[in-house]
Each structure stands twice: as C-alpha cells, then as structure tokens.
XYZ file of C-alpha atoms in Angstrom:
549
model
C -54.082 -32.990 -135.817
C -52.770 -35.755 -133.513
C -49.220 -35.302 -134.803
C -49.401 -31.546 -134.288
C -50.772 -31.950 -130.778
C -48.186 -34.514 -129.765
C -45.374 -32.332 -131.146
C -46.581 -29.349 -129.088
C -46.960 -31.617 -126.043
C -43.407 -32.849 -126.556
C -42.077 -29.280 -126.666
C -43.975 -28.345 -123.493
C -42.663 -31.504 -121.801
C -39.075 -30.644 -122.742
C -39.656 -27.134 -121.415
C -40.921 -28.444 -118.049
C -37.882 -30.745 -117.743
C -35.599 -27.800 -118.614
C -37.157 -25.581 -115.917
C -36.917 -28.318 -113.262
C -33.303 -29.047 -114.206
C -32.473 -25.326 -114.002
C -34.034 -25.136 -110.522
C -31.958 -28.105 -109.389
C -28.741 -26.615 -110.805
C -29.426 -23.224 -109.192
C -30.087 -24.918 -105.849
C -26.783 -26.796 -106.171
C -24.979 -23.503 -106.804
C -26.318 -21.454 -103.905
C -26.440 -24.282 -101.325
C -23.255 -25.739 -99.862
C -23.357 -28.668 -97.458
C -21.647 -27.659 -94.171
C -19.539 -29.948 -92.036
C -21.929 -31.629 -89.581
C -19.186 -32.509 -87.068
C -17.027 -29.407 -86.401
C -14.359 -31.421 -84.570
C -13.970 -33.962 -87.358
C -10.754 -34.178 -89.415
C -12.853 -33.653 -92.546
C -13.831 -30.135 -91.465
C -12.048 -27.029 -92.780
C -12.552 -24.104 -90.402
C -12.274 -20.389 -91.299
C -9.224 -18.321 -90.387
C -11.583 -15.365 -89.777
C -13.181 -17.194 -86.827
C -10.180 -16.105 -84.696
C -10.881 -12.398 -85.493
C -7.336 -11.667 -86.743
C -6.190 -8.109 -87.497
C -5.989 -7.789 -91.250
C -4.759 -5.289 -93.796
C -5.715 -4.721 -97.433
C -2.900 -3.687 -99.797
C -3.237 -2.980 -103.519
C -0.275 -2.679 -105.896
C 0.098 -2.023 -109.622
C 2.556 -3.860 -111.859
C 3.283 -4.307 -115.562
C 3.258 -8.096 -115.158
C 0.890 -10.323 -113.166
C 3.808 -11.840 -111.231
C 5.131 -8.353 -110.296
C 8.433 -8.915 -112.131
C 9.992 -5.600 -113.038
C 8.685 -3.821 -109.966
C 5.413 -2.883 -108.294
C 3.873 0.272 -106.849
C 1.639 0.571 -103.786
C -1.486 2.615 -104.643
C -3.700 1.984 -101.608
C -3.820 0.216 -98.246
C -6.447 -0.216 -95.523
C -4.438 -0.676 -92.325
C -7.460 -1.565 -90.156
C -9.322 -3.716 -92.633
C -12.699 -4.871 -91.296
C -14.256 -7.674 -93.364
C -17.812 -6.557 -92.607
C -17.322 -2.809 -93.247
C -18.272 -1.561 -96.683
C -16.221 1.275 -98.194
C -15.354 3.083 -101.426
C -12.089 4.913 -102.112
C -10.931 6.970 -105.087
C -7.178 6.951 -105.749
C -5.095 8.481 -108.521
C -2.893 5.929 -110.276
C 0.274 6.919 -112.160
C 0.559 5.118 -115.490
C 3.946 3.737 -116.604
C 5.231 4.690 -120.034
C 4.598 1.186 -121.416
C 0.962 1.376 -120.357
C 0.555 4.792 -122.022
C 1.973 3.327 -125.232
C -0.972 0.947 -125.661
C 0.290 -1.396 -122.950
C -1.327 -3.179 -119.998
C -1.378 -2.715 -116.236
C -2.322 -5.160 -113.474
C -3.602 -4.752 -109.931
C -2.229 -7.065 -107.228
C -4.694 -7.279 -104.313
C -3.481 -8.680 -100.993
C -5.351 -9.457 -97.774
C -2.719 -10.156 -95.113
C -2.030 -9.896 -91.401
C -1.480 -6.402 -90.036
C 2.127 -5.673 -89.149
C 3.496 -7.751 -92.036
C 4.201 -6.875 -95.638
C 2.284 -9.098 -98.065
C 5.563 -10.459 -99.412
C 6.587 -11.726 -95.956
C 3.250 -12.951 -94.594
C 2.719 -16.734 -95.042
C -0.978 -16.252 -94.244
C -1.691 -13.794 -97.070
C -4.138 -14.300 -99.942
C -3.914 -12.392 -103.184
C -5.525 -12.065 -106.600
C -4.486 -10.366 -109.826
C -6.899 -8.177 -111.812
C -6.611 -6.334 -115.127
C -6.739 -2.556 -114.834
C -6.713 -2.181 -118.626
C -8.544 -3.798 -121.506
C -8.419 -3.475 -125.277
C -11.355 -2.149 -127.268
C -11.934 -0.447 -130.617
C -12.610 3.278 -130.006
C -16.191 4.386 -130.528
C -16.747 6.297 -133.746
C -17.377 9.978 -132.894
C -20.869 11.405 -133.324
C -21.210 14.814 -134.986
C -23.923 17.323 -135.743
C -24.891 16.654 -139.365
C -25.792 20.323 -139.862
C -22.916 22.210 -138.178
C -20.317 19.434 -138.379
C -19.346 19.870 -134.691
C -18.726 16.895 -132.468
C -19.507 16.627 -128.761
C -16.108 17.813 -127.603
C -16.316 20.946 -129.756
C -19.848 21.849 -128.732
C -19.327 21.443 -124.977
C -17.057 23.563 -122.797
C -14.110 21.703 -121.323
C -14.422 23.265 -117.891
C -15.208 20.369 -115.559
C -12.404 18.123 -114.237
C -14.112 14.999 -115.621
C -14.292 16.454 -119.133
C -10.680 17.552 -118.990
C -9.612 14.137 -117.758
C -11.505 12.389 -120.553
C -10.158 14.746 -123.191
C -6.597 14.207 -121.981
C -7.064 10.449 -121.954
C -8.291 10.391 -125.535
C -11.910 9.495 -124.742
C -13.125 12.537 -126.643
C -10.749 12.051 -129.537
C -12.090 12.146 -133.047
C -9.814 9.328 -134.149
C -11.584 6.735 -136.234
C -8.987 3.984 -135.853
C -10.326 0.453 -136.212
C -7.453 -0.991 -134.162
C -8.068 -1.932 -130.504
C -6.484 0.521 -128.068
C -5.870 0.257 -124.353
C -8.692 1.501 -122.087
C -8.573 2.180 -118.356
C -10.943 0.281 -116.070
C -11.943 3.023 -113.653
C -13.565 0.647 -111.114
C -12.104 -2.160 -109.007
C -14.702 -4.082 -106.984
C -13.518 -6.445 -104.235
C -15.376 -8.908 -102.012
C -14.467 -11.166 -99.090
C -16.810 -13.877 -97.805
C -18.015 -12.746 -94.384
C -19.650 -16.061 -93.401
C -17.732 -18.222 -90.925
C -18.660 -21.289 -92.939
C -17.151 -24.680 -92.039
C -16.481 -26.742 -95.174
C -16.639 -30.519 -95.425
C -13.630 -31.835 -97.372
C -15.790 -34.509 -99.005
C -18.334 -31.939 -100.277
C -16.009 -29.070 -101.150
C -17.483 -27.189 -104.186
C -15.205 -27.180 -107.211
C -15.952 -23.515 -107.982
C -14.754 -22.415 -104.515
C -11.741 -24.736 -104.553
C -9.626 -22.457 -106.764
C -10.131 -19.526 -104.346
C -9.407 -21.641 -101.261
C -5.992 -21.503 -99.577
C -5.621 -23.976 -96.721
C -2.938 -24.490 -94.078
C -2.485 -26.998 -91.244
C -2.933 -25.689 -87.702
C -2.152 -28.631 -85.425
C -4.734 -31.273 -86.286
C -7.126 -28.758 -87.842
C -7.366 -27.619 -91.432
C -7.915 -23.849 -91.703
C -8.758 -21.852 -94.802
C -7.706 -18.220 -95.335
C -10.196 -15.443 -96.273
C -11.994 -16.015 -99.579
C -11.005 -12.988 -101.692
C -12.919 -12.285 -104.907
C -12.555 -9.654 -107.655
C -15.933 -8.817 -109.196
C -15.210 -8.587 -112.942
C -18.918 -8.246 -113.750
C -18.864 -4.715 -112.321
C -16.428 -3.592 -115.028
C -18.759 -1.940 -117.525
C -18.001 -0.366 -120.895
C -19.482 2.952 -119.707
C -16.730 3.134 -117.049
C -13.856 2.656 -119.531
C -11.568 5.601 -120.297
C -9.271 5.695 -123.320
C -5.492 5.807 -122.689
C -2.963 7.635 -124.836
C 0.601 8.937 -124.472
C -0.540 11.987 -122.471
C -2.479 9.988 -119.846
C 0.023 10.212 -116.994
C -2.473 9.742 -114.153
C -6.022 8.349 -113.991
C -8.520 7.888 -111.142
C -9.461 4.439 -109.849
C -12.547 3.787 -107.701
C -11.945 0.943 -105.257
C -15.169 -0.547 -103.873
C -15.356 -3.201 -101.183
C -18.212 -5.132 -99.590
C -18.562 -8.473 -97.845
C -20.383 -11.251 -99.673
C -22.194 -14.442 -98.695
C -20.899 -17.850 -99.772
C -23.986 -18.587 -101.889
C -23.740 -15.278 -103.733
C -20.004 -15.817 -104.262
C -20.614 -19.196 -105.904
C -23.354 -17.743 -108.087
C -21.125 -14.826 -109.121
C -18.250 -17.215 -109.968
C -20.511 -19.211 -112.312
C -21.850 -16.072 -114.000
C -18.350 -14.661 -114.386
C -17.136 -17.922 -115.938
C -20.102 -17.888 -118.340
C -19.231 -14.369 -119.553
C -15.570 -15.390 -119.949
C -16.607 -18.424 -122.027
C -18.667 -16.199 -124.323
C -15.657 -13.937 -124.828
C -13.580 -16.996 -125.760
C -16.197 -17.796 -128.420
C -15.649 -14.382 -130.012
C -17.923 -12.061 -128.045
C -16.582 -8.512 -127.961
C -16.282 -6.364 -124.830
C -19.534 -4.619 -125.811
C -21.391 -7.929 -126.272
C -20.213 -9.158 -122.873
C -21.163 -5.813 -121.314
C -24.815 -6.296 -122.286
C -24.852 -9.609 -120.430
C -23.026 -8.099 -117.433
C -25.716 -5.439 -117.204
C -28.356 -8.111 -116.576
C -26.472 -9.370 -113.523
C -25.048 -6.131 -112.110
C -28.017 -3.778 -112.598
C -30.622 -6.257 -111.337
C -31.520 -7.423 -107.834
C -30.635 -11.091 -107.207
C -34.278 -12.075 -106.577
C -35.405 -10.230 -109.695
C -32.584 -11.969 -111.538
C -33.944 -15.394 -110.534
C -37.376 -14.280 -111.731
C -35.781 -13.165 -115.000
C -34.505 -16.686 -115.690
C -37.995 -18.165 -115.370
C -39.623 -15.336 -117.294
C -37.069 -15.745 -120.096
C -37.770 -19.489 -120.240
C -41.515 -18.901 -120.670
C -40.773 -16.179 -123.219
C -38.745 -18.686 -125.238
C -41.543 -21.270 -125.080
C -44.262 -18.822 -126.175
C -41.974 -17.448 -128.893
C -41.568 -20.908 -130.356
C -45.281 -21.764 -130.159
C -46.255 -18.397 -131.667
C -43.731 -18.894 -134.463
C -45.015 -22.422 -135.173
C -48.695 -21.419 -135.273
C -48.041 -18.223 -137.217
C -46.172 -20.103 -139.951
C -48.906 -22.764 -140.092
C -51.619 -20.094 -140.364
C -49.965 -18.198 -143.208
C -48.963 -21.367 -145.013
C -52.630 -22.381 -145.258
C -53.874 -18.837 -145.923
C -55.519 -18.578 -149.365
C -57.552 -15.393 -148.960
C -56.923 -12.014 -147.344
C -60.570 -11.481 -146.417
C -60.722 -9.670 -143.076
C -56.927 -9.247 -142.881
C -55.271 -5.835 -143.044
C -52.645 -6.023 -145.795
C -51.323 -2.603 -144.713
C -50.633 -3.966 -141.227
C -48.731 -6.919 -142.742
C -46.699 -4.527 -144.898
C -45.960 -2.323 -141.879
C -44.770 -5.262 -139.770
C -42.403 -6.238 -142.567
C -41.070 -2.680 -142.873
C -40.653 -2.192 -139.109
C -38.909 -5.569 -138.671
C -36.396 -4.714 -141.425
C -35.794 -1.250 -139.911
C -35.112 -2.744 -136.467
C -32.745 -5.301 -138.041
C -30.802 -2.529 -139.844
C -30.720 -0.491 -136.620
C -29.300 -3.428 -134.644
C -26.753 -4.015 -137.403
C -25.727 -0.331 -137.373
C -25.311 -0.468 -133.578
C -23.099 -3.584 -133.940
C -25.375 -5.644 -131.711
C -24.278 -9.188 -130.814
C -25.101 -12.013 -133.224
C -27.384 -13.648 -130.637
C -29.778 -10.717 -131.160
C -28.977 -9.919 -134.799
C -29.543 -13.395 -136.279
C -33.090 -13.894 -134.867
C -33.975 -10.368 -136.045
C -32.724 -11.237 -139.535
C -34.725 -14.483 -139.634
C -37.813 -12.584 -138.487
C -37.329 -10.081 -141.319
C -37.196 -12.884 -143.888
C -40.421 -14.404 -142.510
C -42.201 -11.038 -142.662
C -41.133 -10.611 -146.304
C -42.631 -14.053 -147.015
C -45.894 -12.936 -145.357
C -46.029 -9.869 -147.608
C -45.601 -12.153 -150.604
C -48.537 -14.261 -149.404
C -50.711 -11.262 -148.496
C -50.323 -9.482 -151.841
C -50.296 -12.756 -153.833
C -46.955 -11.906 -155.391
C -45.420 -14.341 -157.875
C -41.814 -13.943 -158.969
C -40.662 -15.018 -162.443
C -37.081 -14.853 -163.638
C -36.399 -13.886 -167.232
C -32.823 -13.415 -168.402
C -31.591 -12.995 -164.819
C -34.137 -10.234 -164.088
C -37.093 -10.790 -161.729
C -40.643 -10.105 -162.884
C -43.335 -9.596 -160.237
C -46.942 -10.572 -160.836
C -49.633 -9.492 -158.368
C -52.741 -11.626 -157.952
C -56.272 -10.262 -158.307
C -58.616 -9.642 -155.403
C -62.130 -11.083 -155.218
C -65.160 -9.098 -154.106
C -64.783 -9.841 -150.372
C -61.067 -9.016 -150.441
C -61.768 -5.722 -152.225
C -64.226 -4.768 -149.496
C -61.615 -5.522 -146.844
C -59.072 -3.491 -148.807
C -61.427 -0.492 -148.879
C -61.781 -0.536 -145.096
C -58.021 -0.982 -144.735
C -57.298 1.989 -147.034
C -59.834 4.164 -145.211
C -58.223 3.388 -141.846
C -54.759 4.210 -143.185
C -56.045 7.508 -144.577
C -57.222 8.654 -141.148
C -54.064 7.305 -139.532
C -51.721 9.146 -141.900
C -53.050 12.520 -140.695
C -51.528 11.788 -137.276
C -48.607 9.503 -138.071
C -46.696 11.325 -140.818
C -46.403 14.728 -139.058
C -45.178 13.011 -135.860
C -42.513 10.962 -137.668
C -41.282 13.883 -139.800
C -41.242 16.221 -136.788
C -39.260 13.715 -134.723
C -36.699 13.219 -137.511
C -36.211 16.992 -137.973
C -35.828 17.492 -134.201
C -33.195 14.735 -134.047
C -31.315 16.247 -137.010
C -31.088 19.660 -135.340
C -30.438 18.796 -131.694
C -28.830 15.318 -131.699
C -25.581 13.953 -133.099
C -24.949 10.881 -135.234
C -22.079 9.040 -136.862
C -23.421 9.567 -140.404
C -26.511 10.486 -142.417
C -27.315 6.767 -142.666
C -27.158 6.483 -138.872
C -29.572 9.445 -138.537
C -31.979 7.887 -141.041
C -31.993 4.472 -139.336
C -32.324 6.013 -135.859
C -35.208 8.232 -137.003
C -37.002 5.274 -138.567
C -36.528 2.998 -135.562
C -37.688 5.758 -133.191
C -40.783 6.089 -135.346
C -41.321 2.332 -135.142
C -40.967 2.303 -131.343
C -42.966 5.462 -130.687
C -45.793 5.192 -133.230
C -45.591 1.588 -134.429
C -48.618 0.525 -132.414
C -50.749 2.879 -134.542
C -50.324 0.487 -137.446
C -52.155 -2.161 -135.421
C -55.250 0.044 -135.512
C -56.232 -0.659 -139.174
C -56.852 -4.322 -138.252
C -59.103 -3.178 -135.394
C -60.963 -0.934 -137.842
C -61.391 -3.805 -140.327
C -62.733 -6.045 -137.533
C -65.205 -3.327 -136.567
C -66.462 -2.864 -140.123
C -66.783 -6.608 -140.790
C -68.205 -7.321 -137.314
C -66.021 -10.458 -137.187
C -62.693 -11.712 -135.820
C -62.862 -15.230 -137.257
C -60.192 -14.394 -139.839
C -57.411 -13.783 -137.276
C -54.725 -16.352 -136.258
C -55.882 -16.534 -132.660
C -53.506 -19.265 -131.481
C -50.430 -17.367 -132.614
C -52.009 -14.137 -131.408
C -52.576 -15.458 -127.881
C -49.005 -16.734 -127.592
C -47.747 -13.316 -128.710
C -50.098 -11.662 -126.209
C -48.622 -13.734 -123.377
C -45.177 -12.604 -124.514
C -46.401 -9.007 -124.427
C -47.172 -9.332 -120.719
C -43.828 -11.063 -120.173
C -42.168 -8.094 -121.902
C -43.903 -5.887 -119.324
C -42.054 -7.791 -116.594
C -38.775 -7.365 -118.471
C -39.493 -3.644 -118.768
C -39.263 -3.407 -114.964
C -36.365 -5.844 -114.510
C -33.938 -5.073 -117.348
C -32.355 -1.737 -118.192
C -33.594 -0.635 -121.624
C -34.323 2.557 -123.586
C -37.447 4.410 -122.470
C -38.928 4.196 -125.977
C -38.645 0.397 -125.933
C -40.151 0.239 -122.418
C -43.149 2.329 -123.543
C -43.470 0.106 -126.621
C -44.063 -2.872 -124.308
C -46.949 -1.197 -122.463
C -48.620 0.328 -125.514
C -49.099 -3.179 -127.002
C -51.150 -4.136 -123.924
C -53.788 -1.538 -124.813
C -54.199 -2.888 -128.341
C -54.337 -6.458 -127.031
C -57.157 -5.576 -124.638
C -59.107 -4.035 -127.528
C -58.615 -7.244 -129.516
C -59.986 -9.240 -126.571
C -62.993 -6.907 -126.360
C -63.672 -7.422 -130.071
C -63.411 -11.193 -129.653
C -66.059 -10.980 -126.885
C -68.166 -8.585 -128.950
C -68.042 -10.723 -132.118
C -68.115 -14.351 -130.860
C -67.048 -17.179 -133.170
C -69.157 -20.332 -133.465
C -66.539 -23.116 -133.578
C -69.126 -25.837 -134.266
C -69.566 -24.754 -137.885
C -67.517 -23.569 -140.822
C -67.301 -19.788 -140.504
C -67.874 -17.165 -143.184
C -64.221 -17.419 -144.286
C -64.290 -21.170 -144.883
C -62.351 -22.084 -141.721
C -63.390 -25.054 -139.586
C -62.275 -25.356 -135.954
C -63.264 -29.036 -135.654
C -60.536 -30.275 -137.976
C -59.777 -33.276 -135.779
C -63.310 -34.654 -136.144
C -63.913 -37.078 -139.033
C -65.889 -35.539 -141.842
C -69.192 -37.300 -142.494
C -70.553 -38.119 -145.916
C -72.788 -35.602 -147.585
C -76.465 -36.467 -147.403
C -78.108 -36.846 -150.758
C -81.573 -35.407 -150.953
C-alpha cells in the first residue's frame, strides 16, 4: 500500500510542478519588460508614436518574391491602425493557379503617398491564399442515390460559386488539389510599446524592422497575418473554370501580449503539421484558439491538465480493481458488455471520420481494455487448437446468479424503450440524411445511439444496487475520478465547440452520478470490517493472528 500511495503522490507532485511551470511560461509569453528609461540608447521607440499617415496595400503574385508580376487587389488609402474593418474583394485567378497551382498575397503597410516598392519605411508579409487538401468524399442519399448538389437548387450565388469552383464536385480523387482560402485576417499592434534592446522577445524579433533616426532606434509597425483564422470550413475547391473567387479581408488592432501568444500558438500548429498532421487535424486545434475567448482559453489549459490527471488516476485504479476482481457479485455484466460495445463503436466512428491519431490511439487502447474487462466479467478462457480459438465460459455461483437475474430483469425493461428509439433514429437518418456509404450510415447510427441513449445502459447497475441494497462491490476510487472528469467535461461543453449530441452526453452523465452518490449515502459501507463481498478497506493495517478458542 505504501508503494501505491507514494507512486500516486509522485504523479500528483509532477502534475503540480507541470501546472506551475505552465503558469510561469504563460506569464513570460504575455508579459514583456518595457524600457524603464525612454531616453536611453537601449530603448526602441515605435514609429506609430509620430502618428504617420499610412496606407494598406494588398497584392497577389504567383511567387512570394513577386517575380513574374503582381496584381493590386485592395488598398486602404487612409489606413487607421485602431479602426476595425472587413472588406470583400473578388480576386482573378491566374491560369497556373487554376491548374492546381498556388497564389500568394503580399501585404504592405507603408506611408501614404508612396508606392510600397519605393517606400523605405514599409513593412510587408507574405501569406498563402491557396492550400492543398484531398477533396472530401461526396455524401449521397443511400435510397435515391442523389448527392447534395443534385437535391438542392443551384439558385443562390454562393451555391453557384461553389459549384463552379468544384466544391460540389462528385470527384473521388485521393490526390491533393488546390483550395482557395476565402479569408485573410490581418493585425497590427496598436500599443505604443517601448522595447528594451536587452530584453527584446525572440518571438517578436522576426516581425521587428528597425531603423536609425538620429540617436534613436525606431521600429516600424508590427504587422501580423493570423493563420489560425484560416479554417477548413472556409476553403473552396479550385478547378480550371474558377476564374474569379471572393476574398474576405479582415483587419483589427492587437495588443502586444496577444500577438506574442498568437505567434506561439501559430508556431505550435505549424510544428504539428511538420510532424505529419493534415490540414483537417490542424483545423481541430485551430478551432480551440479561434472559437474560444482568450480567458476561457486559459481556463481550458488548466481544466485539460486536471482532466489528464484524473484520467490517469481513474485508469490506474480501474485496472487495479479489475485485476483483483474474482467475482461478479453486485456488478452488472450487461453494463460492462455495453461499455465495451460503445467504446468500439466510437473508435470505428473516429476511424471512419479520419480523426487525428492523438484522439484515435487513446480510443483504440480504451477499446482493448474494455474487451479485457468483458473477458474478466464473463470468466472467458481462450484455448488455441490447430490455430483456431476455443472459448470456455466460467460458471456462476449462487450470489452471481442472483445478480445476473436482477441485471437481466433491468435490461428487459430497458429494451422496451431503447430498441425502438435506436431503430427509429437509424431509419430517420437513412431517409433524410446523406452518407458516404452504407458502412458510414451504420457507424453513424450506432454512435448516435451511443451518444443519445448510452446513459440508459448505466441504469442496470443502479437497479442491481437497489435490489442488493449495497454499493460495496463498486470500484469507488476509479468511479470518483471519472465523476470528477464528468464535471470537467461539463466545463468543456461550454468552452469547446462540439456536436450537440456529445454536449448532451456530458450533462446526462451528471444525473446518473448524482443517483450513484444518493445510493452510496443510502447504503453506507462499513470500512472497518470485511464487507459481504470479501473486500477489506484496511489493507494497509497489519493482519493480526487468529485467536484460538
């Protein structure tokens, strides 16, 4: 018991150090030491402090260095750093871009009255207006065989534009094709911050352009292109007929602390893409940053850290409980079987949706563990004869048979409600929704059943507890850690964008957890003695010798 306790204490200690280190790193990112002596030679003053008249000019080019020509697509002649705006412009696509090529945007902030090519005080950045991605496989009605483009009238300008660009094409090519990034988000730091040369942040250094003005060092406006705002949902396919496409140009000023934070997050997403993450994988991570308020985002980091800790502790205690489990008295075998089935269904659903490996691998490991639990619960032994497996099921004793009767009775009542709902939902989806294949429909119907009605399979265990008037047979340590994670999932349900069915699944678990707590209060466990299932809670106390009468 001492070794187990010290191991758990070690994990908690590492977790506390990790949280404190994360706080220190985050503080170092958002806080920049200013120059204490403005007249010192070490100070770098902002060019914007003189309130210069500026202009914003945006060009397109086939190469990032503008060799081969460039085209002006938009300019803001009276560019105010602190004025937010959004413009929609139509961009003509060169022939090379239409033939699965690329296109770049050259963004300049320069002095009014000068062209960006002649202004020595200009700053500029280059951004991709195209990216390569494998086209999404079209979804069709499995009954009529029609796809979305055939079943919907092409009367709105947006639909016509998407159809012309190839977004509604039924091509099933597995080769990456060029897609148009329909949004370009720009930021300029509006703070008149005075940098200290000795404490200049390395992340800002690459965006900093400095010139000598007499004895003073002056830095030009800090221009930033927000790549995190480029989402997969905003991409439009390009083909040979896409002569012109719309581009939404958004601008807003940004604080220095937020700029530094955004640079670090953008670099992190880029690093993941270098490790093999696809555009879709990176988009899921972008959604956490873009769709969430900055304060909520900070809360998310801490919530995720606690979620990871409780996940590990729940996993450790759950494995220990089932490893020592010899009898299924008081345990619902149907609930164990359902958890195994639902975990496998969710894994197959994530695999069908081509979810990132960071999500897929833990789901696969969880499925293997649930299969092992089923083997323990049903006392299954596997023997191999001539390369063929033979399964042998163990026998139940009297107490286990009584538990099994209650479990079967609960499932009988539950089936009257569950089966019609699942079948009705699957038939509705088959008629009114569209899928890539029959397999996709089957997996989606099953996973929707798991999300919508999965909590009903927790009820047999509640029924067994009620009949036995005991909760001593449950793995309460693992259960409490999972319960904490349930409440953490509630926080995530508000913070992170997710399907409505998954959000409801988080809250429905709370109801079952509260019923479990009520049963624990209703049927108290005396931890000072060995309970009716042969479990002792005072394992760390030395066992005394038996008294001989």
